GROMACS .gro file of C-alpha atoms in nm:
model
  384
    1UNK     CA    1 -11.255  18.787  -2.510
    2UNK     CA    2 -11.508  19.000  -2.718
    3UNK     CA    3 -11.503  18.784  -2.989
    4UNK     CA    4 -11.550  18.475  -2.776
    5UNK     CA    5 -11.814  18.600  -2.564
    6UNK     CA    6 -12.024  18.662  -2.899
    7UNK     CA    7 -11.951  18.388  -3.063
    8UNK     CA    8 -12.083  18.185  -2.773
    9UNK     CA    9 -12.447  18.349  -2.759
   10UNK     CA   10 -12.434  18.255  -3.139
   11UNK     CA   11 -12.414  17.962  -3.124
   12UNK     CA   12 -12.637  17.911  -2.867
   13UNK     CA   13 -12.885  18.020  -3.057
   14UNK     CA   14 -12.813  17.833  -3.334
   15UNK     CA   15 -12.812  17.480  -3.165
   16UNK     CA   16 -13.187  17.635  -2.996
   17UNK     CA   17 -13.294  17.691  -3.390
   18UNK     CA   18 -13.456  17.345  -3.524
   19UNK     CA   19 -13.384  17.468  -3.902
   20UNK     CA   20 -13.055  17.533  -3.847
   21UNK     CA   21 -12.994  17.202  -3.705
   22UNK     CA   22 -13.181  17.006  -3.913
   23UNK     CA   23 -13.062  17.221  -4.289
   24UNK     CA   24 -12.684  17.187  -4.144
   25UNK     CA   25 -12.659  16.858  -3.969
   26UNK     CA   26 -12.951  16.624  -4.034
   27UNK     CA   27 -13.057  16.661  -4.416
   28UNK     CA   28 -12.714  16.639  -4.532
   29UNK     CA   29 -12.660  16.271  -4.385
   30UNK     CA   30 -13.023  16.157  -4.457
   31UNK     CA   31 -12.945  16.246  -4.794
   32UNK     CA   32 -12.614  16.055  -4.840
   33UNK     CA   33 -12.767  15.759  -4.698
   34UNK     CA   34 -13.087  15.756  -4.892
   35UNK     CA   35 -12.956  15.801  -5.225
   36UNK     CA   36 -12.676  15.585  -5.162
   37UNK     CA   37 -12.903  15.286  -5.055
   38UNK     CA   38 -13.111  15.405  -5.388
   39UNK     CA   39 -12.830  15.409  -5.609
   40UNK     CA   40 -12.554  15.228  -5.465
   41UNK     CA   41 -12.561  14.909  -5.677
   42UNK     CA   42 -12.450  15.172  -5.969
   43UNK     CA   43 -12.129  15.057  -6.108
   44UNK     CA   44 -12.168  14.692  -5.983
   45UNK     CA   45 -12.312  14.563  -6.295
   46UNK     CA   46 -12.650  14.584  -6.162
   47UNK     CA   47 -12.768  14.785  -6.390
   48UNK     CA   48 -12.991  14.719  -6.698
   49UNK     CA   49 -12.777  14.812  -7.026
   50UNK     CA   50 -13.025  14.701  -7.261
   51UNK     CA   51 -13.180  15.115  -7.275
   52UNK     CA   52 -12.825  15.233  -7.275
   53UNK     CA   53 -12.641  15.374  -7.552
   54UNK     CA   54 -12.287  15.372  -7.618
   55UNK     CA   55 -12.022  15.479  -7.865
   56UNK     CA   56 -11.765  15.279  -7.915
   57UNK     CA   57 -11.421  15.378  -8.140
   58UNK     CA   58 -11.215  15.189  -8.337
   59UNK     CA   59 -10.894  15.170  -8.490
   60UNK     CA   60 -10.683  14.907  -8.721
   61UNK     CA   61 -10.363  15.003  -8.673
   62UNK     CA   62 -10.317  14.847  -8.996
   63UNK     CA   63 -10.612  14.737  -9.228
   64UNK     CA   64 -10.670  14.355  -9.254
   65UNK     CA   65 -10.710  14.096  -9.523
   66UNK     CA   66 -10.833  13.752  -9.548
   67UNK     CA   67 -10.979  13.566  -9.275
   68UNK     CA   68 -10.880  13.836  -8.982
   69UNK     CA   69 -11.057  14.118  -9.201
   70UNK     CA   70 -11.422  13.898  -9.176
   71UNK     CA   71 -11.365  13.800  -8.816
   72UNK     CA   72 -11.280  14.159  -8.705
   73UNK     CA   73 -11.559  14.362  -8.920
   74UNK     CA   74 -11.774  14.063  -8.694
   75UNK     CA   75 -11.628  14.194  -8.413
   76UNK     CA   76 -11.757  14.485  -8.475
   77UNK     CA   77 -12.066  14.421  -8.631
   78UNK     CA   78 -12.145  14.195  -8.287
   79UNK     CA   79 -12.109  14.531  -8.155
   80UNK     CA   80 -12.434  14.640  -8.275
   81UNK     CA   81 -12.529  14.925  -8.433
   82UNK     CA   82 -12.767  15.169  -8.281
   83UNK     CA   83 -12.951  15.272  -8.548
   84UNK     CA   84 -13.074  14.919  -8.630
   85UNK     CA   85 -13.184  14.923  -8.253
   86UNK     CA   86 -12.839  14.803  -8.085
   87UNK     CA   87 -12.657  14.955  -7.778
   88UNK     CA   88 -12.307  15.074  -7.971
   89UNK     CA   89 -12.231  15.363  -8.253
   90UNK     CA   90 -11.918  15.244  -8.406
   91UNK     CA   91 -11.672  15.536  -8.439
   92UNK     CA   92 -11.387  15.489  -8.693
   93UNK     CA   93 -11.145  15.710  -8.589
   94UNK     CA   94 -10.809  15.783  -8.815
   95UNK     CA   95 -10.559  15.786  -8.542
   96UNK     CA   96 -10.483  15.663  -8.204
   97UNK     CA   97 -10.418  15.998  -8.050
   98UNK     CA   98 -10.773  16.090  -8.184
   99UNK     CA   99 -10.968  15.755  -8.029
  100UNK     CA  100 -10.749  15.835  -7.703
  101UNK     CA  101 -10.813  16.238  -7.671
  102UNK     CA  102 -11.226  16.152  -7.749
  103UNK     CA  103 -11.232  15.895  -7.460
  104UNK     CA  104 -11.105  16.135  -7.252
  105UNK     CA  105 -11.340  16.416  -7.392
  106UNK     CA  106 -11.653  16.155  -7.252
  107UNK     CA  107 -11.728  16.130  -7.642
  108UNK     CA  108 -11.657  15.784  -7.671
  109UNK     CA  109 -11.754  15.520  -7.341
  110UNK     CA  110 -11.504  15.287  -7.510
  111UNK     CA  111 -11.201  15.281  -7.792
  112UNK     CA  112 -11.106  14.953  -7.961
  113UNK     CA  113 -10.767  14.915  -8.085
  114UNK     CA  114 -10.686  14.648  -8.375
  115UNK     CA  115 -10.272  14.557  -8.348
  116UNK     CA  116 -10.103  14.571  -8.668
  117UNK     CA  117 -10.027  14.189  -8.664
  118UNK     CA  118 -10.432  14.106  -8.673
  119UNK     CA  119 -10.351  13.923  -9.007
  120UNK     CA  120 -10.176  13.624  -8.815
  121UNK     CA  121 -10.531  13.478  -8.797
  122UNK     CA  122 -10.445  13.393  -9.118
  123UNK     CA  123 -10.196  13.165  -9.006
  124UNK     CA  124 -10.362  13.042  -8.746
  125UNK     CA  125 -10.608  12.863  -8.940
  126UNK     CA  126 -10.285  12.618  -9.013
  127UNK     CA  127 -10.060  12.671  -8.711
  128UNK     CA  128 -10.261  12.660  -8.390
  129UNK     CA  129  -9.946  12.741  -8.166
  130UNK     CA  130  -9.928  13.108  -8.374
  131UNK     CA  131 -10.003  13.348  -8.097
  132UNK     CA  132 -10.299  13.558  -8.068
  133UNK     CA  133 -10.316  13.928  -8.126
  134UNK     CA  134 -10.392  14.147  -7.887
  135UNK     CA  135 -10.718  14.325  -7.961
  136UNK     CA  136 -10.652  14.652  -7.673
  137UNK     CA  137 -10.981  14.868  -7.537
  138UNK     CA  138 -10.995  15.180  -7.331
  139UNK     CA  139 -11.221  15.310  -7.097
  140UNK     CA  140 -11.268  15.525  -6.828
  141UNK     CA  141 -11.346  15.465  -6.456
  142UNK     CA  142 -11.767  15.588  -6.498
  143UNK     CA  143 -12.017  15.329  -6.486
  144UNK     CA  144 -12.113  15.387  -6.891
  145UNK     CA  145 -11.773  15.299  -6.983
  146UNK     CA  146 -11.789  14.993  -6.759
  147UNK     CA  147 -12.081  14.878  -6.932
  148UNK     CA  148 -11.893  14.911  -7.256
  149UNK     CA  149 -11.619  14.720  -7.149
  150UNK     CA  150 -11.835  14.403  -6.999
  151UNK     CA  151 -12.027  14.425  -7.362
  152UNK     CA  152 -11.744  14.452  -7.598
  153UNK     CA  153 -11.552  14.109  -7.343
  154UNK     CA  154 -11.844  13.938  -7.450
  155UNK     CA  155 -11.919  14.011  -7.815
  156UNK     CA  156 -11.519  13.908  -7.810
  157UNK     CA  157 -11.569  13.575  -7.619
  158UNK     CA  158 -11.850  13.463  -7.869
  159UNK     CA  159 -11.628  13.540  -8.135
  160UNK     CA  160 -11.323  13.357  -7.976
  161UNK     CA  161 -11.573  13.036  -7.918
  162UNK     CA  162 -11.709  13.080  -8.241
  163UNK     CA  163 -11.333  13.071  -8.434
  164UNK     CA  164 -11.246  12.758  -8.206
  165UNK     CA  165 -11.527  12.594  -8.332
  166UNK     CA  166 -11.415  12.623  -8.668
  167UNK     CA  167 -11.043  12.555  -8.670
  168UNK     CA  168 -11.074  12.354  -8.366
  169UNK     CA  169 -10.762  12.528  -8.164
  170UNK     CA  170 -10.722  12.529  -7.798
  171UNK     CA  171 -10.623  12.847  -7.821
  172UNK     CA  172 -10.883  13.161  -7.876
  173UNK     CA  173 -10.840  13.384  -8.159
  174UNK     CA  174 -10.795  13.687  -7.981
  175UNK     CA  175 -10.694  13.798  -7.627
  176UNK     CA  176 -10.800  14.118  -7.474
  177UNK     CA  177 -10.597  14.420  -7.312
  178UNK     CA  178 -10.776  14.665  -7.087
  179UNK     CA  179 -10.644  14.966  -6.967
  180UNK     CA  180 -10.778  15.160  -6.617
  181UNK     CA  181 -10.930  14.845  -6.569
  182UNK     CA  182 -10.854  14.926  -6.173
  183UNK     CA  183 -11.021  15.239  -6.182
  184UNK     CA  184 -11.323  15.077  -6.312
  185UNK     CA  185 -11.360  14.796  -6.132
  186UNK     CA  186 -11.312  15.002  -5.825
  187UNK     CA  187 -11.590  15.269  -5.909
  188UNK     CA  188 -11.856  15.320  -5.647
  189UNK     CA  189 -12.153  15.540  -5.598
  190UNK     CA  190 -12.048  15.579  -5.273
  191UNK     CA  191 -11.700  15.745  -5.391
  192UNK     CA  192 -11.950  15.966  -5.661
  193UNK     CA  193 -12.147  16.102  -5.414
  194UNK     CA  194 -11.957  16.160  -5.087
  195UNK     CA  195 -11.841  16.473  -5.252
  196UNK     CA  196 -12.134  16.577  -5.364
  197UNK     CA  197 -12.284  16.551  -4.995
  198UNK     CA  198 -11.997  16.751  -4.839
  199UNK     CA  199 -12.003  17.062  -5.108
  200UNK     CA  200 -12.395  17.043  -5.054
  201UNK     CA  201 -12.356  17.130  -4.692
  202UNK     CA  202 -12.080  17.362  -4.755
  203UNK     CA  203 -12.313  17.524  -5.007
  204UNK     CA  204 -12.581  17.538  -4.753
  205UNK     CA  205 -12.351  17.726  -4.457
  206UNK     CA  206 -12.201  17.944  -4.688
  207UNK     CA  207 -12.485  18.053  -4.950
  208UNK     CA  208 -12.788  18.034  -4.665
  209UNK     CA  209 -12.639  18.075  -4.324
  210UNK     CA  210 -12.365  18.369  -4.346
  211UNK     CA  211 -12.483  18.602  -4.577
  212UNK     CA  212 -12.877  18.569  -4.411
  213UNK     CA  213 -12.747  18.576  -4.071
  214UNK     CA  214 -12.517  18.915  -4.125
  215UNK     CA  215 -12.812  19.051  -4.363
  216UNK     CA  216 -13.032  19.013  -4.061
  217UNK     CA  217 -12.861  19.104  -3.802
  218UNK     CA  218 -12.800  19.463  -4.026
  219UNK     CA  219 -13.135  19.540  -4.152
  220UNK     CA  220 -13.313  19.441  -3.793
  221UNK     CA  221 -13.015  19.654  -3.632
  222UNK     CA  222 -12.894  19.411  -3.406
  223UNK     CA  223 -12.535  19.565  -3.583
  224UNK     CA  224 -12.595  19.941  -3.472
  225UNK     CA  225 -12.672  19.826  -3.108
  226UNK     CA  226 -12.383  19.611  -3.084
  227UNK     CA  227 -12.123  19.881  -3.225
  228UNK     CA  228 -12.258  20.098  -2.964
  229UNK     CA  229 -12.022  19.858  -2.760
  230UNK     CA  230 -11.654  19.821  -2.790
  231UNK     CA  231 -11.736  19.513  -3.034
  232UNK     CA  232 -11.654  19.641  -3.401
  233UNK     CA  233 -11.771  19.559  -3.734
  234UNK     CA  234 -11.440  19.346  -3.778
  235UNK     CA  235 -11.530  19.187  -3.484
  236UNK     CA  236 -11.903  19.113  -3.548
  237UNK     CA  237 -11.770  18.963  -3.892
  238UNK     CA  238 -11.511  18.743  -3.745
  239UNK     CA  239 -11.792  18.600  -3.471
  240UNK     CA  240 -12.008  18.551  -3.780
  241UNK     CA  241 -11.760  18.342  -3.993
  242UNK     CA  242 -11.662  18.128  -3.725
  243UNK     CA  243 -11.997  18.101  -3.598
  244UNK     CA  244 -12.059  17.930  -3.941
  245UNK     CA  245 -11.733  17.770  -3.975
  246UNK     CA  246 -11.775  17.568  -3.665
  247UNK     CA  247 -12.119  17.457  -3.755
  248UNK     CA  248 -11.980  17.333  -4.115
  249UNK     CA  249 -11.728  17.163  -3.970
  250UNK     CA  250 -11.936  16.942  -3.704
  251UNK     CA  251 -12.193  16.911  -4.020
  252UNK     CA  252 -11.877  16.779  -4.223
  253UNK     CA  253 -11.757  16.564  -3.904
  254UNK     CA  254 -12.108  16.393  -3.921
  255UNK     CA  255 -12.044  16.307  -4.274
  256UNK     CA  256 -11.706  16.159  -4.252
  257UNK     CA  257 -11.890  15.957  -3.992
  258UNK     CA  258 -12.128  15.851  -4.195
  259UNK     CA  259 -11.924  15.765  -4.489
  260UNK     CA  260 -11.713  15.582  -4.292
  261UNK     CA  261 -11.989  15.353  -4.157
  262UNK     CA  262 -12.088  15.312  -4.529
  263UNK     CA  263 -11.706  15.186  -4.654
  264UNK     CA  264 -11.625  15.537  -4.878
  265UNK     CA  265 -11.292  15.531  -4.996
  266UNK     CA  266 -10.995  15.606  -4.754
  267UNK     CA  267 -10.893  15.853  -5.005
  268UNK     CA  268 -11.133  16.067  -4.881
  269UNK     CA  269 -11.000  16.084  -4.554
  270UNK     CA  270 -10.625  16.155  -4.712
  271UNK     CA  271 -10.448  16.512  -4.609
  272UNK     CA  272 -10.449  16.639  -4.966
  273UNK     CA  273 -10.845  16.556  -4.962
  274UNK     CA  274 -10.890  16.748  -4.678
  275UNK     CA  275 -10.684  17.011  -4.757
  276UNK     CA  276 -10.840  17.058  -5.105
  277UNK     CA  277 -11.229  17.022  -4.904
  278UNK     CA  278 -11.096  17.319  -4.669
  279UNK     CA  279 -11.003  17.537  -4.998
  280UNK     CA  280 -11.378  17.490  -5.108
  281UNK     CA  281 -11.482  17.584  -4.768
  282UNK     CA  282 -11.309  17.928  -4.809
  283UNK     CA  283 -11.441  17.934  -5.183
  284UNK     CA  284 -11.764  17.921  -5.064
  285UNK     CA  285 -11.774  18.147  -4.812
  286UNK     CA  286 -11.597  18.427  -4.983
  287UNK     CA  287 -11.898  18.370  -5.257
  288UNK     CA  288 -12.153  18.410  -4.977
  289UNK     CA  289 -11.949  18.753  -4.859
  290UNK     CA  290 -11.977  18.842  -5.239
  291UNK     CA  291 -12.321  18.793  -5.280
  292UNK     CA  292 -12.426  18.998  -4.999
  293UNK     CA  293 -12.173  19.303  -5.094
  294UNK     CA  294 -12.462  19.296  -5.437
  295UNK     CA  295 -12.775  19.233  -5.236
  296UNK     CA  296 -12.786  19.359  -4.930
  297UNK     CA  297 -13.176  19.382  -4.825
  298UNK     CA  298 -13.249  19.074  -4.663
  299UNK     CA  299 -13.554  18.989  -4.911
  300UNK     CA  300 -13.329  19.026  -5.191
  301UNK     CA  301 -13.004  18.792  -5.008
  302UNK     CA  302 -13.270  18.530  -4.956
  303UNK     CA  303 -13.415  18.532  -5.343
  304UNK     CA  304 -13.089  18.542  -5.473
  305UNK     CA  305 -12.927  18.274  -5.244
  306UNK     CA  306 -13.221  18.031  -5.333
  307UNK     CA  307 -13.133  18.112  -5.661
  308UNK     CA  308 -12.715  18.074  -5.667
  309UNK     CA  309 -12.789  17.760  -5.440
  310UNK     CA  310 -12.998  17.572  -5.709
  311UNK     CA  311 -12.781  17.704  -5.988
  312UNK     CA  312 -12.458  17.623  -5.838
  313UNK     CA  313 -12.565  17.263  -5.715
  314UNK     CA  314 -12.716  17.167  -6.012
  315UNK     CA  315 -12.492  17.270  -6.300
  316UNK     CA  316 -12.199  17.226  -6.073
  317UNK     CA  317 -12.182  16.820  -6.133
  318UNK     CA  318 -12.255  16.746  -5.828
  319UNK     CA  319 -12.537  16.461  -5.870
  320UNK     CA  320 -12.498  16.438  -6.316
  321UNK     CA  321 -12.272  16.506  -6.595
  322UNK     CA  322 -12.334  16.866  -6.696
  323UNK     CA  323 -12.038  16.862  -6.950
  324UNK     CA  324 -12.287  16.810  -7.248
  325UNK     CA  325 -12.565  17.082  -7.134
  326UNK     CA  326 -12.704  17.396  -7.400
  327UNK     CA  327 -12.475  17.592  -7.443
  328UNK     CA  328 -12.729  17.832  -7.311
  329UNK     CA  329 -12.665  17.701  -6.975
  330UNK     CA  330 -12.347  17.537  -7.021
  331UNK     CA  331 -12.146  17.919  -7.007
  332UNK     CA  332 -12.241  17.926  -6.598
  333UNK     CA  333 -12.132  17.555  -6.637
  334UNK     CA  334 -11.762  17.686  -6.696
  335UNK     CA  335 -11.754  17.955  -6.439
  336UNK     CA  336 -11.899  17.791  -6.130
  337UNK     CA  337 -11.649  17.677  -5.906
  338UNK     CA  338 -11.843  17.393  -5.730
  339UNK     CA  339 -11.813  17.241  -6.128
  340UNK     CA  340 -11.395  17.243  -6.013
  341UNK     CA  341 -11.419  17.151  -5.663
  342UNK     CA  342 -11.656  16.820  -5.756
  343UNK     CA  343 -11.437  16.721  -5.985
  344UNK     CA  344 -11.111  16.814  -5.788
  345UNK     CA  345 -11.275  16.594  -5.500
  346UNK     CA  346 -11.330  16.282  -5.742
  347UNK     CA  347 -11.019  16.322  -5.924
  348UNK     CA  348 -10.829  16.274  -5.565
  349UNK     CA  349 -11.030  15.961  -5.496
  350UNK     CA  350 -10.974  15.816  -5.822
  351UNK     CA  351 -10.613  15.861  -5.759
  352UNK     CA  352 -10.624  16.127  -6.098
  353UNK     CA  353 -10.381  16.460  -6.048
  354UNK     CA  354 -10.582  16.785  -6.010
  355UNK     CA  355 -10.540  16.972  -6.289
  356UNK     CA  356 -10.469  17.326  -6.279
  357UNK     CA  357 -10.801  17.458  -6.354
  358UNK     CA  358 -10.939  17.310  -6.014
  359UNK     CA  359 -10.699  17.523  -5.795
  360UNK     CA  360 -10.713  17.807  -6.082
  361UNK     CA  361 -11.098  17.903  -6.070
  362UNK     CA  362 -11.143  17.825  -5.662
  363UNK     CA  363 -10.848  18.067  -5.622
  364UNK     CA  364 -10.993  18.318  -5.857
  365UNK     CA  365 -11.342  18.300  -5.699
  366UNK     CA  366 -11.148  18.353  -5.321
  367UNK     CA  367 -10.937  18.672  -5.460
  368UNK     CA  368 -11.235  18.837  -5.641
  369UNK     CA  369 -11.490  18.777  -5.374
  370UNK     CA  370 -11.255  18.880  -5.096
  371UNK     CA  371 -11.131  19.230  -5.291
  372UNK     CA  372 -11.494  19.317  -5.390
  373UNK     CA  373 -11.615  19.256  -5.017
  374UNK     CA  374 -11.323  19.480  -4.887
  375UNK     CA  375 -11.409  19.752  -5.109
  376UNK     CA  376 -11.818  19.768  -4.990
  377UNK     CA  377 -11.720  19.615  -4.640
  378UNK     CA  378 -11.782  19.927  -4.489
  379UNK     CA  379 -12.109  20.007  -4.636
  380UNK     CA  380 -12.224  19.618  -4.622
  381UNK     CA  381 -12.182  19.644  -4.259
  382UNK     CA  382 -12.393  19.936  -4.207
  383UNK     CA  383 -12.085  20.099  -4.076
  384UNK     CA  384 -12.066  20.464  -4.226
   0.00000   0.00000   0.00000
């Protein structure tokens, strides 16, 4: 009844506070919707390629002779080659494992495979009804690698026309087999960024409202009147969290709203999505408990939450790829959990298993933050 009581005043005066309400429930949709009207046509093909670079790998699974040795080094040669001013730098790569394990790294937006039986465009000049090899690519489901793929289908078409022209055959030289084409056909901005939204406002309950409200309430000494009563610290804490709990959820409500106005994925609205969103939520908060067990003077919460916001927001994938930053910057890249939790969140919408490393650092971050809290909880709280 204690706990109620409290919690209701709170959050009174947080629905009376215009900041509050506009920080935690208005900026987060305004933002979703702006930059997805901005950017939405990513990944559509609407996109200009022509300043774009890619790096495209290849591998002849066995090297060809005659006639399929010139078409295929045209192949690639149609490619381009970057430093002569085209879009591609062509990657020879020794083994298929390798071309596979840098596509996956993001060091390659495309790998082109080369079948063994290429030389039967030898016989093809003679026997049209000799069936084409199969000339394999793969990509992944980002809009760079898309681009890739569309560029590569037509450097391939030109050369298919350009080989029927010569031997006359109804049938084109070589036929094409992509792999993920679902996931990239199926990627959407919308899908990118709906994530990003909902760990923006969970970053924004948990890094701003929590720690600044309980920092407050301590140094003002709102907490030494209301111990005074038979409310406790425990108590006070527990009002707090769900005070901010509650708000994050209506400000994640308002999202799903929004995204589902906007057509976002129905993987998003799945029970493991959820679930995983609700471990991020505890993250988050346990970082904000952390972060005011070091800083506990409310000037000092406020610099250094301004500070963990931008840091964790920014080099946390949320809006770019920060796989490829300085290492300088790239070590806070490996330890921030929202880097995990974005990806976690895309991974589930892509229909790609979570690896272990997005439960494993969340997790971490949660037993850490909680332990160190415990151990200063009594002299965070103002309490002895």
């Amino acid at each position: 009844m204690k706990i109620k009581s409290l919690l209701s005043i709170f959050l009174k005066e947080d629905f009376r506070n215009f900041i509050v309400i506009f920080w935690t429930f208005v900026f987060p949709l305004i933002f979703f919707l702006f930059f997805t009207s901005l950017f939405g046509n990513i990944g559509n093909g609407s996109e200009n390629s022509s300043d774009m670079e890619f790096r495209a790998g290849i591998y002849f699974e066995k090297p060809p002779t005659g006639l399929a040795k010139e078409i295929s080094q045209g192949l690639v040669t149609g490619l381009g080659d970057k430093n002569s001013g085209g879009p591609f730098e062509n990657i020879y790569v020794s083994s298929f494992d390798e071309g596979i394990q840098l596509i996956k790294d993001k060091k390659l937006e495309i790998f082109i495979v080369f079948p063994e039986n290429l030389d039967m465009l030898n016989l093809k000049v003679v026997l049209s009804s000799v069936p084409a090899p199969v000339v394999k690519s793969y990509y992944r489901s980002d809009s760079g690698s898309d681009f890739a793929r569309k560029i590569f289908k037509s450097v391939l078409d030109s050369v298919n026309v350009e080989f029927y022209k010569r031997i006359s055959s109804a049938e084109y030289t070589l036929e094409v087999q992509e792999l993920n084409k679902k996931a990239s056909d199926t990627f959407s901005y919308k899908d990118y960024l709906f994530p990003s939204v909902l760990l923006m406002s969970i970053l924004t309950v948990s890094i701003f409202n929590t720690p600044l409200s309980l920092a407050y309430s301590i140094e003002k000494g709102i907490t030494k009147k209301i111990f005074t009563t038979p409310i406790r610290s425990g108590h006070f804490l527990t009002v707090v969290i769900l005070e901010n709990l509650i708000l994050l959820g209506i400000s994640i409500l308002l999202i799903y709203i929004e995204g589902k106005l906007m057509g976002v994925s129905p993987k998003a609205f799945s029970a493991k999505y959820i679930a995983y969103l609700f471990m991020n939520v505890i993250t988050l908060i346990s970082v904000g408990l952390l972060m005011l067990s070091v800083f506990r003077k409310l000037s000092a919460v406020n610099v250094a939450a301004n500070i963990l916001y931008q840091l964790m927001m920014f080099l946390g994938g949320l809006f770019f790829d920060v796989s490829h930053t300085p290492m300088i910057i790239r070590w806070f890249v490996y330890i921030n959990p929202v880097s995990y939790m974005a990806q976690g969140l895309r991974n589930i919408i892509n229909g790609t298993p979570l690896g272990f490393l997005n439960y494993f650092v969340p997790l971490l971050w949660i037993g850490a933050c909680i332990i160190i809290f415990s151990l200063n909880f009594k002299k965070v709280m103002n309490y002895e």
